[in-house]
Amino acid sequence: MDKIREKLERFLKDSERTVFLSIGSELRGDDAAAILTANELQKKKLPSNFKILLGYTAPENLTGEIKKIRPTHIIICDAADSGLNPGEVGVISADDVDGAAFSTHMMPMNIFIKYISRDNPCKTLILGIQPETVEFGAEITKEVRKTAVSLADAIFEIVKPK
């Protein structure tokens, strides 16, 4: 988690307005990792310039809300099979996301990012939490749950009011 924290610190260094967009389904085991991270963040006293949006399985429904916020930085978090160990977090460059290769959700992530940043150029960081299982009806695994909570804590430590 230390490397991810360092990347987040560098990414958020000059942030004026940040959106944390969680994507996932609470019905598919570890696919709920980002939703759990967002829920943990919502329990904390975050600065007013840090907004949490729950995109669930259709983050494209939030494009209007994101555009109203006019973020300088967007963190997109989702379960992503990156070949890591379950619960490990990978940073995926927005430039490396193509079509359906990243997400099991509605709109391809590269198109989503281009659409959001067309009128409001912003920096985008994608965090992919490696799932163990995304089977329908499965519970989130212990390792992925632990990662989601740790990730929320790391983000809070970086953005919390000083």
Short mmCIF file of C-alpha atoms in Angstrom, two decimals:
data_model
loop_
_atom_site.label_atom_id
_atom_site.label_comp_id
_atom_site.label_asym_id
_atom_site.label_seq_id
_atom_site.Cartn_x
_atom_site.Cartn_y
_atom_site.Cartn_z
CA MET A 1 0.00 0.00 0.00
CA ASP A 2 3.00 2.33 0.48
CA LYS A 3 3.67 2.57 -3.28
CA ILE A 4 0.01 3.32 -3.97
CA ARG A 5 0.02 5.98 -1.25
CA GLU A 6 3.10 7.59 -2.81
CA LYS A 7 1.45 7.63 -6.24
CA LEU A 8 -1.70 9.13 -4.76
CA GLU A 9 0.31 11.82 -2.94
CA ARG A 10 2.07 12.79 -6.18
CA PHE A 11 -1.19 12.68 -8.14
CA LEU A 12 -3.14 14.82 -5.65
CA LYS A 13 -0.32 17.27 -4.92
CA ASP A 14 -1.82 20.18 -6.87
CA SER A 15 -5.47 19.16 -6.73
CA GLU A 16 -8.08 21.88 -6.41
CA ARG A 17 -11.19 19.69 -6.76
CA THR A 18 -11.09 15.90 -6.67
CA VAL A 19 -13.73 13.33 -7.52
CA PHE A 20 -13.40 9.78 -6.23
CA LEU A 21 -15.57 7.66 -8.51
CA SER A 22 -16.22 4.12 -7.35
CA ILE A 23 -17.40 1.49 -9.79
CA GLY A 24 -18.67 -1.98 -8.98
CA SER A 25 -21.48 -4.27 -7.99
CA GLU A 26 -22.19 -5.27 -4.42
CA LEU A 27 -23.80 -8.44 -5.81
CA ARG A 28 -20.59 -9.81 -7.33
CA GLY A 29 -18.13 -10.50 -4.52
CA ASP A 30 -14.92 -8.54 -4.86
CA ASP A 31 -16.42 -6.35 -7.59
CA ALA A 32 -17.73 -4.35 -4.60
CA ALA A 33 -14.19 -3.33 -3.56
CA ALA A 34 -14.41 0.26 -4.82
CA ILE A 35 -17.92 0.71 -3.41
CA LEU A 36 -16.62 -0.40 -0.01
CA THR A 37 -13.69 2.02 -0.34
CA ALA A 38 -16.12 4.87 -1.10
CA ASN A 39 -18.37 3.89 1.82
CA GLU A 40 -15.36 3.93 4.16
CA LEU A 41 -14.34 7.35 2.85
CA GLN A 42 -17.86 8.68 3.44
CA LYS A 43 -17.46 7.90 7.15
CA LYS A 44 -14.58 10.37 7.37
CA LYS A 45 -14.54 14.16 7.59
CA LEU A 46 -13.27 14.97 4.12
CA PRO A 47 -12.49 18.45 2.81
CA SER A 48 -15.25 20.14 0.79
CA ASN A 49 -13.17 19.94 -2.41
CA PHE A 50 -13.13 16.11 -2.29
CA LYS A 51 -16.30 14.51 -3.64
CA ILE A 52 -17.22 10.83 -3.54
CA LEU A 53 -19.50 9.47 -6.23
CA LEU A 54 -20.89 5.94 -6.26
CA GLY A 55 -21.03 4.89 -9.89
CA TYR A 56 -21.97 1.27 -9.22
CA THR A 57 -22.32 -0.51 -12.59
CA ALA A 58 -23.22 2.57 -14.63
CA PRO A 59 -20.78 5.40 -13.84
CA GLU A 60 -21.78 7.12 -17.07
CA ASN A 61 -24.99 8.15 -15.27
CA LEU A 62 -22.84 10.55 -13.20
CA THR A 63 -21.21 12.45 -16.06
CA GLY A 64 -23.47 15.48 -15.53
CA GLU A 65 -22.66 15.59 -11.82
CA ILE A 66 -18.94 15.23 -12.51
CA LYS A 67 -19.06 18.04 -15.06
CA LYS A 68 -20.81 20.31 -12.52
CA ILE A 69 -18.01 19.70 -10.01
CA ARG A 70 -15.40 20.55 -12.69
CA PRO A 71 -12.72 18.43 -11.04
CA THR A 72 -9.05 19.05 -11.56
CA HIS A 73 -8.42 15.42 -10.58
CA ILE A 74 -10.48 12.24 -10.84
CA ILE A 75 -9.66 8.97 -9.11
CA ILE A 76 -11.56 6.09 -10.66
CA CYS A 77 -11.60 2.95 -8.56
CA ASP A 78 -12.85 -0.46 -9.66
CA ALA A 79 -12.07 -4.13 -9.32
CA ALA A 80 -9.71 -4.98 -12.15
CA ASP A 81 -8.04 -8.23 -13.11
CA SER A 82 -4.44 -7.14 -13.54
CA GLY A 83 -2.84 -10.48 -12.76
CA LEU A 84 -1.90 -9.36 -9.25
CA ASN A 85 -2.58 -11.19 -6.00
CA PRO A 86 -6.12 -10.77 -4.65
CA GLY A 87 -6.39 -7.48 -2.82
CA GLU A 88 -3.39 -5.84 -4.46
CA VAL A 89 -3.95 -2.44 -6.01
CA GLY A 90 -2.67 -1.57 -9.44
CA VAL A 91 -2.47 1.86 -11.01
CA ILE A 92 -3.74 1.81 -14.54
CA SER A 93 -2.88 4.68 -16.84
CA ALA A 94 -5.90 6.22 -18.53
CA ASP A 95 -3.93 5.94 -21.78
CA ASP A 96 -3.62 2.17 -21.32
CA VAL A 97 -7.34 1.55 -20.96
CA ASP A 98 -8.94 0.39 -24.16
CA GLY A 99 -12.53 -0.56 -24.85
CA ALA A 100 -13.93 -3.38 -22.74
CA ALA A 101 -10.54 -4.62 -21.51
CA PHE A 102 -10.74 -2.79 -18.20
CA SER A 103 -14.22 -2.95 -16.85
CA THR A 104 -17.23 -5.25 -16.82
CA HIS A 105 -19.51 -2.23 -16.70
CA MET A 106 -21.50 -0.32 -19.28
CA MET A 107 -19.38 2.31 -21.04
CA PRO A 108 -15.76 1.54 -21.97
CA MET A 109 -13.54 3.45 -19.56
CA ASN A 110 -11.46 5.18 -22.23
CA ILE A 111 -14.58 6.67 -23.79
CA PHE A 112 -15.89 7.70 -20.37
CA ILE A 113 -12.63 9.50 -19.52
CA LYS A 114 -12.48 11.27 -22.89
CA TYR A 115 -16.07 12.42 -22.51
CA ILE A 116 -15.54 13.77 -18.99
CA SER A 117 -12.33 15.61 -19.86
CA ARG A 118 -13.50 17.01 -23.21
CA ASP A 119 -15.05 20.14 -21.66
CA ASN A 120 -13.02 20.09 -18.46
CA PRO A 121 -9.47 18.83 -18.86
CA CYS A 122 -8.43 17.04 -15.69
CA LYS A 123 -5.94 14.50 -14.46
CA THR A 124 -7.22 10.95 -14.13
CA LEU A 125 -5.85 8.10 -12.04
CA ILE A 126 -7.36 4.64 -12.21
CA LEU A 127 -6.97 2.31 -9.25
CA GLY A 128 -7.71 -1.35 -9.92
CA ILE A 129 -8.17 -3.64 -6.95
CA GLN A 130 -7.39 -7.23 -7.90
CA PRO A 131 -10.44 -9.41 -7.18
CA GLU A 132 -10.37 -13.02 -6.09
CA THR A 133 -13.96 -13.69 -7.12
CA VAL A 134 -16.63 -11.72 -8.95
CA GLU A 135 -19.21 -14.48 -8.95
CA PHE A 136 -22.79 -13.39 -8.57
CA GLY A 137 -23.94 -13.75 -4.96
CA ALA A 138 -20.43 -14.15 -3.53
CA GLU A 139 -19.33 -12.15 -0.49
CA ILE A 140 -16.39 -9.79 -0.72
CA THR A 141 -13.28 -11.70 0.33
CA LYS A 142 -11.33 -10.90 3.49
CA GLU A 143 -8.22 -9.75 1.63
CA VAL A 144 -10.10 -7.43 -0.72
CA ARG A 145 -12.16 -6.01 2.18
CA LYS A 146 -8.93 -5.26 4.06
CA THR A 147 -7.49 -3.51 0.99
CA ALA A 148 -10.61 -1.39 0.47
CA VAL A 149 -10.48 -0.14 4.06
CA SER A 150 -6.71 0.49 3.89
CA LEU A 151 -7.08 2.37 0.62
CA ALA A 152 -9.77 4.61 2.12
CA ASP A 153 -7.52 5.29 5.11
CA ALA A 154 -4.57 6.14 2.84
CA ILE A 155 -6.64 8.53 0.72
CA PHE A 156 -8.03 10.21 3.82
CA GLU A 157 -4.56 10.73 5.29
CA ILE A 158 -3.52 12.49 2.07
CA VAL A 159 -6.57 14.74 1.64
CA LYS A 160 -7.69 15.37 5.22
CA PRO A 161 -7.83 18.97 6.33
CA LYS A 162 -4.51 19.99 7.85
#
